[in-house]
Amino acid sequence: MKILVIEDSVRLADTIAEALQNENYVVDTANDGQLGYEHASTGIYDMVILDLMLPKMNGYEVLSALRRDGQNVPVLILSAKTEIDDKIQGFTTGADDYMTKPFEIRELLMRIQAISRRSHHQDTSHPVVGNLSYDPATCEICNTQTKKSVQVSGKERQLLEFFMNNCNQVLEKNQITTKIWGFDSNAEYNNVEVYVSFLRRKFHHLQVNVTLRAIRGVGYIMEVSDD
């Protein structure tokens, strides 16, 4: 699970990031609203922890802009603003939860887990592209016509979900690398090529009509073939 912490206190942002990393979350931080909005707009995060009193763009503005852009990423507001009107504004703007400072890390972790459970409970669909279907519960991909199936795991699963959620859209290599490995990762571009090749082999094995076409010098696009 990949989390973005938007908090202007570098020390607090680093403290939260370290605590979340100790729980095996992948974490990026941003210390002003504008940078936080730019990061969150990439669509690579599973959750955003958002302060309200931020430079350049305040938290309400960040959240409002994300919702206006159609970004449905769960957002947990973490703020020193404790008035009921502040909380009402946060929820009406589109927040999924609201915590006040000072706070306990244990409670923050509990809130994150609760939001995550709600999000996964709401998303029970099996994505289908062409005659390729994917079951997130079993991590299996299946040819809907032959019923032949095979499992995907780890980075294959993450990459598959990213492609299926953005079918017929060109995904740039650096966009894929950031989504799957994170902003601060040392992953090389050829990692993308390797995992794309793994998925292609499984598509070939299942004989599905879905392809991952390379766009030279740019990235890849998932398409349904005409064959």
mmCIF file with all atom_site columns, C-alpha atoms in Angstrom:
data_model
loop_
_atom_site.group_PDB
_atom_site.id
_atom_site.type_symbol
_atom_site.label_atom_id
_atom_site.label_alt_id
_atom_site.label_comp_id
_atom_site.label_asym_id
_atom_site.label_entity_id
_atom_site.label_seq_id
_atom_site.pdbx_PDB_ins_code
_atom_site.Cartn_x
_atom_site.Cartn_y
_atom_site.Cartn_z
_atom_site.occupancy
_atom_site.B_iso_or_equiv
_atom_site.pdbx_formal_charge
_atom_site.auth_seq_id
_atom_site.auth_comp_id
_atom_site.auth_asym_id
_atom_site.auth_atom_id
_atom_site.pdbx_PDB_model_num
ATOM 1   C CA . MET A 1 1   ? 0.000   0.000   0.000   1.00 0.00 ? 1   MET A CA 1
ATOM 2   C CA . LYS A 1 2   ? 1.401   3.372   -1.075  1.00 0.00 ? 2   LYS A CA 1
ATOM 3   C CA . ILE A 1 3   ? 0.677   6.434   1.094   1.00 0.00 ? 3   ILE A CA 1
ATOM 4   C CA . LEU A 1 4   ? 1.380   10.132  0.515   1.00 0.00 ? 4   LEU A CA 1
ATOM 5   C CA . VAL A 1 5   ? 1.891   12.332  3.589   1.00 0.00 ? 5   VAL A CA 1
ATOM 6   C CA . ILE A 1 6   ? 1.291   16.044  2.904   1.00 0.00 ? 6   ILE A CA 1
ATOM 7   C CA . GLU A 1 7   ? 2.585   17.883  5.983   1.00 0.00 ? 7   GLU A CA 1
ATOM 8   C CA . ASP A 1 8   ? 4.522   21.154  6.180   1.00 0.00 ? 8   ASP A CA 1
ATOM 9   C CA . SER A 1 9   ? 6.463   20.132  9.298   1.00 0.00 ? 9   SER A CA 1
ATOM 10  C CA . VAL A 1 10  ? 9.376   18.144  7.868   1.00 0.00 ? 10  VAL A CA 1
ATOM 11  C CA . ARG A 1 11  ? 10.065  16.583  11.242  1.00 0.00 ? 11  ARG A CA 1
ATOM 12  C CA . LEU A 1 12  ? 6.470   15.408  11.720  1.00 0.00 ? 12  LEU A CA 1
ATOM 13  C CA . ALA A 1 13  ? 6.209   14.195  8.117   1.00 0.00 ? 13  ALA A CA 1
ATOM 14  C CA . ASP A 1 14  ? 9.387   12.154  8.567   1.00 0.00 ? 14  ASP A CA 1
ATOM 15  C CA . THR A 1 15  ? 8.136   10.754  11.883  1.00 0.00 ? 15  THR A CA 1
ATOM 16  C CA . ILE A 1 16  ? 4.857   9.636   10.312  1.00 0.00 ? 16  ILE A CA 1
ATOM 17  C CA . ALA A 1 17  ? 6.676   8.216   7.283   1.00 0.00 ? 17  ALA A CA 1
ATOM 18  C CA . GLU A 1 18  ? 9.057   6.211   9.477   1.00 0.00 ? 18  GLU A CA 1
ATOM 19  C CA . ALA A 1 19  ? 6.193   4.799   11.549  1.00 0.00 ? 19  ALA A CA 1
ATOM 20  C CA . LEU A 1 20  ? 4.281   3.769   8.428   1.00 0.00 ? 20  LEU A CA 1
ATOM 21  C CA . GLN A 1 21  ? 7.377   2.273   6.788   1.00 0.00 ? 21  GLN A CA 1
ATOM 22  C CA . ASN A 1 22  ? 7.874   0.161   9.914   1.00 0.00 ? 22  ASN A CA 1
ATOM 23  C CA . GLU A 1 23  ? 4.424   -1.279  9.151   1.00 0.00 ? 23  GLU A CA 1
ATOM 24  C CA . ASN A 1 24  ? 5.537   -2.076  5.584   1.00 0.00 ? 24  ASN A CA 1
ATOM 25  C CA . TYR A 1 25  ? 3.749   0.821   3.883   1.00 0.00 ? 25  TYR A CA 1
ATOM 26  C CA . VAL A 1 26  ? 5.480   2.601   1.002   1.00 0.00 ? 26  VAL A CA 1
ATOM 27  C CA . VAL A 1 27  ? 5.519   6.313   1.858   1.00 0.00 ? 27  VAL A CA 1
ATOM 28  C CA . ASP A 1 28  ? 6.277   9.587   0.066   1.00 0.00 ? 28  ASP A CA 1
ATOM 29  C CA . THR A 1 29  ? 6.134   13.018  1.687   1.00 0.00 ? 29  THR A CA 1
ATOM 30  C CA . ALA A 1 30  ? 5.412   16.531  0.441   1.00 0.00 ? 30  ALA A CA 1
ATOM 31  C CA . ASN A 1 31  ? 5.901   19.654  2.561   1.00 0.00 ? 31  ASN A CA 1
ATOM 32  C CA . ASP A 1 32  ? 3.621   22.131  0.803   1.00 0.00 ? 32  ASP A CA 1
ATOM 33  C CA . GLY A 1 33  ? 0.156   21.973  -0.696  1.00 0.00 ? 33  GLY A CA 1
ATOM 34  C CA . GLN A 1 34  ? 1.179   22.572  -4.294  1.00 0.00 ? 34  GLN A CA 1
ATOM 35  C CA . LEU A 1 35  ? 3.747   19.765  -4.322  1.00 0.00 ? 35  LEU A CA 1
ATOM 36  C CA . GLY A 1 36  ? 1.338   17.515  -2.457  1.00 0.00 ? 36  GLY A CA 1
ATOM 37  C CA . TYR A 1 37  ? -1.381  18.140  -5.019  1.00 0.00 ? 37  TYR A CA 1
ATOM 38  C CA . GLU A 1 38  ? 1.027   17.416  -7.888  1.00 0.00 ? 38  GLU A CA 1
ATOM 39  C CA . HIS A 1 39  ? 2.084   14.136  -6.276  1.00 0.00 ? 39  HIS A CA 1
ATOM 40  C CA . ALA A 1 40  ? -1.470  13.071  -5.423  1.00 0.00 ? 40  ALA A CA 1
ATOM 41  C CA . SER A 1 41  ? -2.663  13.921  -8.948  1.00 0.00 ? 41  SER A CA 1
ATOM 42  C CA . THR A 1 42  ? -0.456  11.187  -10.414 1.00 0.00 ? 42  THR A CA 1
ATOM 43  C CA . GLY A 1 43  ? -2.966  8.616   -9.175  1.00 0.00 ? 43  GLY A CA 1
ATOM 44  C CA . ILE A 1 44  ? -0.262  6.317   -7.808  1.00 0.00 ? 44  ILE A CA 1
ATOM 45  C CA . TYR A 1 45  ? -1.320  6.450   -4.159  1.00 0.00 ? 45  TYR A CA 1
ATOM 46  C CA . ASP A 1 46  ? -3.704  4.242   -2.225  1.00 0.00 ? 46  ASP A CA 1
ATOM 47  C CA . MET A 1 47  ? -4.199  6.883   0.484   1.00 0.00 ? 47  MET A CA 1
ATOM 48  C CA . VAL A 1 48  ? -3.307  10.487  1.305   1.00 0.00 ? 48  VAL A CA 1
ATOM 49  C CA . ILE A 1 49  ? -2.693  11.862  4.806   1.00 0.00 ? 49  ILE A CA 1
ATOM 50  C CA . LEU A 1 50  ? -3.358  15.588  4.526   1.00 0.00 ? 50  LEU A CA 1
ATOM 51  C CA . ASP A 1 51  ? -2.607  18.527  6.815   1.00 0.00 ? 51  ASP A CA 1
ATOM 52  C CA . LEU A 1 52  ? -4.849  21.581  6.427   1.00 0.00 ? 52  LEU A CA 1
ATOM 53  C CA . MET A 1 53  ? -2.557  24.505  7.247   1.00 0.00 ? 53  MET A CA 1
ATOM 54  C CA . LEU A 1 54  ? -0.128  24.233  4.350   1.00 0.00 ? 54  LEU A CA 1
ATOM 55  C CA . PRO A 1 55  ? 1.845   26.794  2.344   1.00 0.00 ? 55  PRO A CA 1
ATOM 56  C CA . LYS A 1 56  ? 1.028   27.488  -1.335  1.00 0.00 ? 56  LYS A CA 1
ATOM 57  C CA . MET A 1 57  ? -2.254  25.530  -1.225  1.00 0.00 ? 57  MET A CA 1
ATOM 58  C CA . ASN A 1 58  ? -4.097  24.755  1.988   1.00 0.00 ? 58  ASN A CA 1
ATOM 59  C CA . GLY A 1 59  ? -5.451  21.294  2.639   1.00 0.00 ? 59  GLY A CA 1
ATOM 60  C CA . TYR A 1 60  ? -9.028  22.163  1.716   1.00 0.00 ? 60  TYR A CA 1
ATOM 61  C CA . GLU A 1 61  ? -7.812  23.495  -1.636  1.00 0.00 ? 61  GLU A CA 1
ATOM 62  C CA . VAL A 1 62  ? -5.730  20.361  -2.258  1.00 0.00 ? 62  VAL A CA 1
ATOM 63  C CA . LEU A 1 63  ? -8.633  18.057  -1.444  1.00 0.00 ? 63  LEU A CA 1
ATOM 64  C CA . SER A 1 64  ? -11.131 20.092  -3.451  1.00 0.00 ? 64  SER A CA 1
ATOM 65  C CA . ALA A 1 65  ? -8.832  20.103  -6.485  1.00 0.00 ? 65  ALA A CA 1
ATOM 66  C CA . LEU A 1 66  ? -8.304  16.331  -6.266  1.00 0.00 ? 66  LEU A CA 1
ATOM 67  C CA . ARG A 1 67  ? -12.034 15.630  -6.097  1.00 0.00 ? 67  ARG A CA 1
ATOM 68  C CA . ARG A 1 68  ? -12.691 18.075  -8.941  1.00 0.00 ? 68  ARG A CA 1
ATOM 69  C CA . ASP A 1 69  ? -10.105 16.161  -11.007 1.00 0.00 ? 69  ASP A CA 1
ATOM 70  C CA . GLY A 1 70  ? -11.983 12.924  -10.358 1.00 0.00 ? 70  GLY A CA 1
ATOM 71  C CA . GLN A 1 71  ? -9.359  11.531  -7.984  1.00 0.00 ? 71  GLN A CA 1
ATOM 72  C CA . ASN A 1 72  ? -11.138 9.173   -5.572  1.00 0.00 ? 72  ASN A CA 1
ATOM 73  C CA . VAL A 1 73  ? -8.079  8.303   -3.488  1.00 0.00 ? 73  VAL A CA 1
ATOM 74  C CA . PRO A 1 74  ? -9.019  7.997   0.225   1.00 0.00 ? 74  PRO A CA 1
ATOM 75  C CA . VAL A 1 75  ? -7.921  11.090  2.169   1.00 0.00 ? 75  VAL A CA 1
ATOM 76  C CA . LEU A 1 76  ? -7.361  11.234  5.928   1.00 0.00 ? 76  LEU A CA 1
ATOM 77  C CA . ILE A 1 77  ? -7.107  14.796  7.226   1.00 0.00 ? 77  ILE A CA 1
ATOM 78  C CA . LEU A 1 78  ? -4.609  15.180  10.085  1.00 0.00 ? 78  LEU A CA 1
ATOM 79  C CA . SER A 1 79  ? -4.837  18.697  11.459  1.00 0.00 ? 79  SER A CA 1
ATOM 80  C CA . ALA A 1 80  ? -4.478  20.922  14.532  1.00 0.00 ? 80  ALA A CA 1
ATOM 81  C CA . LYS A 1 81  ? -7.816  22.516  13.556  1.00 0.00 ? 81  LYS A CA 1
ATOM 82  C CA . THR A 1 82  ? -10.225 21.017  16.090  1.00 0.00 ? 82  THR A CA 1
ATOM 83  C CA . GLU A 1 83  ? -13.440 23.018  15.611  1.00 0.00 ? 83  GLU A CA 1
ATOM 84  C CA . ILE A 1 84  ? -16.523 21.148  14.460  1.00 0.00 ? 84  ILE A CA 1
ATOM 85  C CA . ASP A 1 85  ? -16.892 23.559  11.520  1.00 0.00 ? 85  ASP A CA 1
ATOM 86  C CA . ASP A 1 86  ? -13.397 22.584  10.340  1.00 0.00 ? 86  ASP A CA 1
ATOM 87  C CA . LYS A 1 87  ? -14.324 18.907  10.466  1.00 0.00 ? 87  LYS A CA 1
ATOM 88  C CA . ILE A 1 88  ? -17.607 19.502  8.654   1.00 0.00 ? 88  ILE A CA 1
ATOM 89  C CA . GLN A 1 89  ? -15.779 21.403  5.921   1.00 0.00 ? 89  GLN A CA 1
ATOM 90  C CA . GLY A 1 90  ? -13.235 18.597  5.638   1.00 0.00 ? 90  GLY A CA 1
ATOM 91  C CA . PHE A 1 91  ? -15.874 15.905  5.212   1.00 0.00 ? 91  PHE A CA 1
ATOM 92  C CA . THR A 1 92  ? -18.036 17.945  2.847   1.00 0.00 ? 92  THR A CA 1
ATOM 93  C CA . THR A 1 93  ? -14.969 18.677  0.712   1.00 0.00 ? 93  THR A CA 1
ATOM 94  C CA . GLY A 1 94  ? -14.387 14.943  0.343   1.00 0.00 ? 94  GLY A CA 1
ATOM 95  C CA . ALA A 1 95  ? -12.306 13.626  3.253   1.00 0.00 ? 95  ALA A CA 1
ATOM 96  C CA . ASP A 1 96  ? -12.767 10.006  4.323   1.00 0.00 ? 96  ASP A CA 1
ATOM 97  C CA . ASP A 1 97  ? -11.641 10.602  7.921   1.00 0.00 ? 97  ASP A CA 1
ATOM 98  C CA . TYR A 1 98  ? -10.454 13.437  10.168  1.00 0.00 ? 98  TYR A CA 1
ATOM 99  C CA . MET A 1 99  ? -7.929  13.232  13.018  1.00 0.00 ? 99  MET A CA 1
ATOM 100 C CA . THR A 1 100 ? -6.801  16.086  15.231  1.00 0.00 ? 100 THR A CA 1
ATOM 101 C CA . LYS A 1 101 ? -3.319  16.860  16.524  1.00 0.00 ? 101 LYS A CA 1
ATOM 102 C CA . PRO A 1 102 ? -1.733  15.921  18.847  1.00 0.00 ? 102 PRO A CA 1
ATOM 103 C CA . PHE A 1 103 ? -2.314  12.274  18.018  1.00 0.00 ? 103 PHE A CA 1
ATOM 104 C CA . GLU A 1 104 ? -1.083  8.775   18.776  1.00 0.00 ? 104 GLU A CA 1
ATOM 105 C CA . ILE A 1 105 ? 0.637   6.837   16.005  1.00 0.00 ? 105 ILE A CA 1
ATOM 106 C CA . ARG A 1 106 ? -1.288  3.738   17.077  1.00 0.00 ? 106 ARG A CA 1
ATOM 107 C CA . GLU A 1 107 ? -4.588  5.486   16.400  1.00 0.00 ? 107 GLU A CA 1
ATOM 108 C CA . LEU A 1 108 ? -3.339  6.770   13.045  1.00 0.00 ? 108 LEU A CA 1
ATOM 109 C CA . LEU A 1 109 ? -2.439  3.218   12.041  1.00 0.00 ? 109 LEU A CA 1
ATOM 110 C CA . MET A 1 110 ? -5.866  2.013   13.154  1.00 0.00 ? 110 MET A CA 1
ATOM 111 C CA . ARG A 1 111 ? -7.601  4.713   11.093  1.00 0.00 ? 111 ARG A CA 1
ATOM 112 C CA . ILE A 1 112 ? -5.506  3.840   8.026   1.00 0.00 ? 112 ILE A CA 1
ATOM 113 C CA . GLN A 1 113 ? -6.420  0.170   8.371   1.00 0.00 ? 113 GLN A CA 1
ATOM 114 C CA . ALA A 1 114 ? -10.109 1.016   8.739   1.00 0.00 ? 114 ALA A CA 1
ATOM 115 C CA . ILE A 1 115 ? -10.127 3.247   5.648   1.00 0.00 ? 115 ILE A CA 1
ATOM 116 C CA . SER A 1 116 ? -8.261  0.554   3.713   1.00 0.00 ? 116 SER A CA 1
ATOM 117 C CA . ARG A 1 117 ? -10.796 -2.108  4.692   1.00 0.00 ? 117 ARG A CA 1
ATOM 118 C CA . ARG A 1 118 ? -13.686 0.108   3.616   1.00 0.00 ? 118 ARG A CA 1
ATOM 119 C CA . SER A 1 119 ? -12.020 0.859   0.290   1.00 0.00 ? 119 SER A CA 1
ATOM 120 C CA . HIS A 1 120 ? -11.354 -2.796  -0.472  1.00 0.00 ? 120 HIS A CA 1
ATOM 121 C CA . HIS A 1 121 ? -14.849 -3.775  0.636   1.00 0.00 ? 121 HIS A CA 1
ATOM 122 C CA . GLN A 1 122 ? -16.339 -1.266  -1.774  1.00 0.00 ? 122 GLN A CA 1
ATOM 123 C CA . ASP A 1 123 ? -14.175 -2.476  -4.675  1.00 0.00 ? 123 ASP A CA 1
ATOM 124 C CA . THR A 1 124 ? -15.312 -6.059  -5.147  1.00 0.00 ? 124 THR A CA 1
ATOM 125 C CA . SER A 1 125 ? -15.437 -6.003  -8.929  1.00 0.00 ? 125 SER A CA 1
ATOM 126 C CA . HIS A 1 126 ? -13.439 -8.231  -11.218 1.00 0.00 ? 126 HIS A CA 1
ATOM 127 C CA . PRO A 1 127 ? -11.893 -6.000  -13.905 1.00 0.00 ? 127 PRO A CA 1
ATOM 128 C CA . VAL A 1 128 ? -12.363 -7.281  -17.454 1.00 0.00 ? 128 VAL A CA 1
ATOM 129 C CA . VAL A 1 129 ? -10.544 -6.175  -20.590 1.00 0.00 ? 129 VAL A CA 1
ATOM 130 C CA . GLY A 1 130 ? -11.384 -8.056  -23.761 1.00 0.00 ? 130 GLY A CA 1
ATOM 131 C CA . ASN A 1 131 ? -11.591 -11.710 -22.729 1.00 0.00 ? 131 ASN A CA 1
ATOM 132 C CA . LEU A 1 132 ? -9.112  -11.174 -19.874 1.00 0.00 ? 132 LEU A CA 1
ATOM 133 C CA . SER A 1 133 ? -10.554 -10.989 -16.364 1.00 0.00 ? 133 SER A CA 1
ATOM 134 C CA . TYR A 1 134 ? -8.760  -10.455 -13.073 1.00 0.00 ? 134 TYR A CA 1
ATOM 135 C CA . ASP A 1 135 ? -9.879  -11.574 -9.615  1.00 0.00 ? 135 ASP A CA 1
ATOM 136 C CA . PRO A 1 136 ? -8.170  -9.434  -6.930  1.00 0.00 ? 136 PRO A CA 1
ATOM 137 C CA . ALA A 1 137 ? -9.222  -11.871 -4.195  1.00 0.00 ? 137 ALA A CA 1
ATOM 138 C CA . THR A 1 138 ? -7.354  -14.838 -5.683  1.00 0.00 ? 138 THR A CA 1
ATOM 139 C CA . CYS A 1 139 ? -4.821  -12.868 -7.780  1.00 0.00 ? 139 CYS A CA 1
ATOM 140 C CA . GLU A 1 140 ? -5.819  -14.931 -10.820 1.00 0.00 ? 140 GLU A CA 1
ATOM 141 C CA . ILE A 1 141 ? -6.197  -13.830 -14.410 1.00 0.00 ? 141 ILE A CA 1
ATOM 142 C CA . CYS A 1 142 ? -8.544  -15.819 -16.591 1.00 0.00 ? 142 CYS A CA 1
ATOM 143 C CA . ASN A 1 143 ? -9.593  -16.226 -20.204 1.00 0.00 ? 143 ASN A CA 1
ATOM 144 C CA . THR A 1 144 ? -13.340 -15.675 -19.876 1.00 0.00 ? 144 THR A CA 1
ATOM 145 C CA . GLN A 1 145 ? -14.013 -17.890 -22.907 1.00 0.00 ? 145 GLN A CA 1
ATOM 146 C CA . THR A 1 146 ? -11.807 -20.917 -22.174 1.00 0.00 ? 146 THR A CA 1
ATOM 147 C CA . LYS A 1 147 ? -11.899 -20.471 -18.370 1.00 0.00 ? 147 LYS A CA 1
ATOM 148 C CA . LYS A 1 148 ? -8.163  -21.146 -18.321 1.00 0.00 ? 148 LYS A CA 1
ATOM 149 C CA . SER A 1 149 ? -6.471  -19.235 -15.508 1.00 0.00 ? 149 SER A CA 1
ATOM 150 C CA . VAL A 1 150 ? -3.079  -18.465 -13.998 1.00 0.00 ? 150 VAL A CA 1
ATOM 151 C CA . GLN A 1 151 ? -1.933  -16.560 -10.946 1.00 0.00 ? 151 GLN A CA 1
ATOM 152 C CA . VAL A 1 152 ? -0.096  -13.249 -10.856 1.00 0.00 ? 152 VAL A CA 1
ATOM 153 C CA . SER A 1 153 ? 1.734   -11.959 -7.808  1.00 0.00 ? 153 SER A CA 1
ATOM 154 C CA . GLY A 1 154 ? 3.782   -9.086  -6.426  1.00 0.00 ? 154 GLY A CA 1
ATOM 155 C CA . LYS A 1 155 ? 4.803   -6.520  -9.015  1.00 0.00 ? 155 LYS A CA 1
ATOM 156 C CA . GLU A 1 156 ? 3.003   -8.425  -11.790 1.00 0.00 ? 156 GLU A CA 1
ATOM 157 C CA . ARG A 1 157 ? -0.289  -7.931  -9.964  1.00 0.00 ? 157 ARG A CA 1
ATOM 158 C CA . GLN A 1 158 ? 0.352   -4.228  -9.333  1.00 0.00 ? 158 GLN A CA 1
ATOM 159 C CA . LEU A 1 159 ? 1.374   -3.667  -12.948 1.00 0.00 ? 159 LEU A CA 1
ATOM 160 C CA . LEU A 1 160 ? -1.630  -5.594  -14.255 1.00 0.00 ? 160 LEU A CA 1
ATOM 161 C CA . GLU A 1 161 ? -4.040  -3.544  -12.131 1.00 0.00 ? 161 GLU A CA 1
ATOM 162 C CA . PHE A 1 162 ? -2.426  -0.300  -13.323 1.00 0.00 ? 162 PHE A CA 1
ATOM 163 C CA . PHE A 1 163 ? -2.787  -1.310  -16.978 1.00 0.00 ? 163 PHE A CA 1
ATOM 164 C CA . MET A 1 164 ? -6.361  -2.590  -16.597 1.00 0.00 ? 164 MET A CA 1
ATOM 165 C CA . ASN A 1 165 ? -7.435  0.572   -14.787 1.00 0.00 ? 165 ASN A CA 1
ATOM 166 C CA . ASN A 1 166 ? -5.942  2.632   -17.617 1.00 0.00 ? 166 ASN A CA 1
ATOM 167 C CA . CYS A 1 167 ? -6.788  0.495   -20.641 1.00 0.00 ? 167 CYS A CA 1
ATOM 168 C CA . ASN A 1 168 ? -6.258  2.205   -24.016 1.00 0.00 ? 168 ASN A CA 1
ATOM 169 C CA . GLN A 1 169 ? -4.137  4.899   -22.375 1.00 0.00 ? 169 GLN A CA 1
ATOM 170 C CA . VAL A 1 170 ? -0.413  5.248   -22.986 1.00 0.00 ? 170 VAL A CA 1
ATOM 171 C CA . LEU A 1 171 ? 1.457   4.824   -19.708 1.00 0.00 ? 171 LEU A CA 1
ATOM 172 C CA . GLU A 1 172 ? 4.937   6.326   -19.733 1.00 0.00 ? 172 GLU A CA 1
ATOM 173 C CA . LYS A 1 173 ? 7.813   4.302   -18.338 1.00 0.00 ? 173 LYS A CA 1
ATOM 174 C CA . ASN A 1 174 ? 8.600   6.819   -15.612 1.00 0.00 ? 174 ASN A CA 1
ATOM 175 C CA . GLN A 1 175 ? 4.902   6.920   -14.698 1.00 0.00 ? 175 GLN A CA 1
ATOM 176 C CA . ILE A 1 176 ? 4.879   3.128   -14.341 1.00 0.00 ? 176 ILE A CA 1
ATOM 177 C CA . THR A 1 177 ? 8.112   3.112   -12.346 1.00 0.00 ? 177 THR A CA 1
ATOM 178 C CA . THR A 1 178 ? 6.765   5.736   -9.943  1.00 0.00 ? 178 THR A CA 1
ATOM 179 C CA . LYS A 1 179 ? 3.452   3.902   -9.510  1.00 0.00 ? 179 LYS A CA 1
ATOM 180 C CA . ILE A 1 180 ? 4.932   0.471   -8.868  1.00 0.00 ? 180 ILE A CA 1
ATOM 181 C CA . TRP A 1 181 ? 8.256   1.265   -7.208  1.00 0.00 ? 181 TRP A CA 1
ATOM 182 C CA . GLY A 1 182 ? 7.705   4.773   -5.770  1.00 0.00 ? 182 GLY A CA 1
ATOM 183 C CA . PHE A 1 183 ? 9.215   8.223   -6.231  1.00 0.00 ? 183 PHE A CA 1
ATOM 184 C CA . ASP A 1 184 ? 12.351  7.459   -4.216  1.00 0.00 ? 184 ASP A CA 1
ATOM 185 C CA . SER A 1 185 ? 12.995  4.028   -5.706  1.00 0.00 ? 185 SER A CA 1
ATOM 186 C CA . ASN A 1 186 ? 16.219  3.129   -7.478  1.00 0.00 ? 186 ASN A CA 1
ATOM 187 C CA . ALA A 1 187 ? 14.322  0.861   -9.871  1.00 0.00 ? 187 ALA A CA 1
ATOM 188 C CA . GLU A 1 188 ? 15.640  1.010   -13.417 1.00 0.00 ? 188 GLU A CA 1
ATOM 189 C CA . TYR A 1 189 ? 13.474  1.404   -16.502 1.00 0.00 ? 189 TYR A CA 1
ATOM 190 C CA . ASN A 1 190 ? 14.356  -2.127  -17.587 1.00 0.00 ? 190 ASN A CA 1
ATOM 191 C CA . ASN A 1 191 ? 12.477  -3.396  -14.523 1.00 0.00 ? 191 ASN A CA 1
ATOM 192 C CA . VAL A 1 192 ? 9.319   -2.286  -16.294 1.00 0.00 ? 192 VAL A CA 1
ATOM 193 C CA . GLU A 1 193 ? 10.335  -4.185  -19.419 1.00 0.00 ? 193 GLU A CA 1
ATOM 194 C CA . VAL A 1 194 ? 11.014  -7.324  -17.388 1.00 0.00 ? 194 VAL A CA 1
ATOM 195 C CA . TYR A 1 195 ? 7.619   -7.342  -15.688 1.00 0.00 ? 195 TYR A CA 1
ATOM 196 C CA . VAL A 1 196 ? 5.802   -6.437  -18.888 1.00 0.00 ? 196 VAL A CA 1
ATOM 197 C CA . SER A 1 197 ? 7.451   -9.482  -20.468 1.00 0.00 ? 197 SER A CA 1
ATOM 198 C CA . PHE A 1 198 ? 6.206   -11.651 -17.570 1.00 0.00 ? 198 PHE A CA 1
ATOM 199 C CA . LEU A 1 199 ? 2.629   -10.477 -18.151 1.00 0.00 ? 199 LEU A CA 1
ATOM 200 C CA . ARG A 1 200 ? 2.922   -10.971 -21.903 1.00 0.00 ? 200 ARG A CA 1
ATOM 201 C CA . ARG A 1 201 ? 3.980   -14.596 -21.367 1.00 0.00 ? 201 ARG A CA 1
ATOM 202 C CA . LYS A 1 202 ? 0.959   -15.219 -19.178 1.00 0.00 ? 202 LYS A CA 1
ATOM 203 C CA . PHE A 1 203 ? -1.351  -13.526 -21.677 1.00 0.00 ? 203 PHE A CA 1
ATOM 204 C CA . HIS A 1 204 ? 0.124   -15.771 -24.399 1.00 0.00 ? 204 HIS A CA 1
ATOM 205 C CA . HIS A 1 205 ? -0.329  -18.849 -22.202 1.00 0.00 ? 205 HIS A CA 1
ATOM 206 C CA . LEU A 1 206 ? -4.000  -17.963 -21.664 1.00 0.00 ? 206 LEU A CA 1
ATOM 207 C CA . GLN A 1 207 ? -4.448  -17.012 -25.338 1.00 0.00 ? 207 GLN A CA 1
ATOM 208 C CA . VAL A 1 208 ? -6.327  -13.839 -24.444 1.00 0.00 ? 208 VAL A CA 1
ATOM 209 C CA . ASN A 1 209 ? -7.007  -11.087 -26.969 1.00 0.00 ? 209 ASN A CA 1
ATOM 210 C CA . VAL A 1 210 ? -5.254  -8.435  -24.856 1.00 0.00 ? 210 VAL A CA 1
ATOM 211 C CA . THR A 1 211 ? -1.847  -7.023  -25.713 1.00 0.00 ? 211 THR A CA 1
ATOM 212 C CA . LEU A 1 212 ? 0.682   -4.741  -24.037 1.00 0.00 ? 212 LEU A CA 1
ATOM 213 C CA . ARG A 1 213 ? 1.997   -2.728  -26.966 1.00 0.00 ? 213 ARG A CA 1
ATOM 214 C CA . ALA A 1 214 ? 5.256   -0.847  -26.647 1.00 0.00 ? 214 ALA A CA 1
ATOM 215 C CA . ILE A 1 215 ? 5.259   2.794   -27.723 1.00 0.00 ? 215 ILE A CA 1
ATOM 216 C CA . ARG A 1 216 ? 8.879   3.373   -28.731 1.00 0.00 ? 216 ARG A CA 1
ATOM 217 C CA . GLY A 1 217 ? 10.624  5.853   -26.478 1.00 0.00 ? 217 GLY A CA 1
ATOM 218 C CA . VAL A 1 218 ? 7.504   6.458   -24.405 1.00 0.00 ? 218 VAL A CA 1
ATOM 219 C CA . GLY A 1 219 ? 5.998   3.451   -22.640 1.00 0.00 ? 219 GLY A CA 1
ATOM 220 C CA . TYR A 1 220 ? 3.204   0.917   -23.099 1.00 0.00 ? 220 TYR A CA 1
ATOM 221 C CA . ILE A 1 221 ? -0.505  0.697   -23.803 1.00 0.00 ? 221 ILE A CA 1
ATOM 222 C CA . MET A 1 222 ? -2.952  -2.126  -23.015 1.00 0.00 ? 222 MET A CA 1
ATOM 223 C CA . GLU A 1 223 ? -5.229  -2.827  -25.972 1.00 0.00 ? 223 GLU A CA 1
ATOM 224 C CA . VAL A 1 224 ? -7.714  -5.432  -27.132 1.00 0.00 ? 224 VAL A CA 1
ATOM 225 C CA . SER A 1 225 ? -6.515  -6.958  -30.401 1.00 0.00 ? 225 SER A CA 1
ATOM 226 C CA . ASP A 1 226 ? -8.812  -7.354  -33.402 1.00 0.00 ? 226 ASP A CA 1
ATOM 227 C CA . ASP A 1 227 ? -7.764  -10.934 -34.056 1.00 0.00 ? 227 ASP A CA 1
#
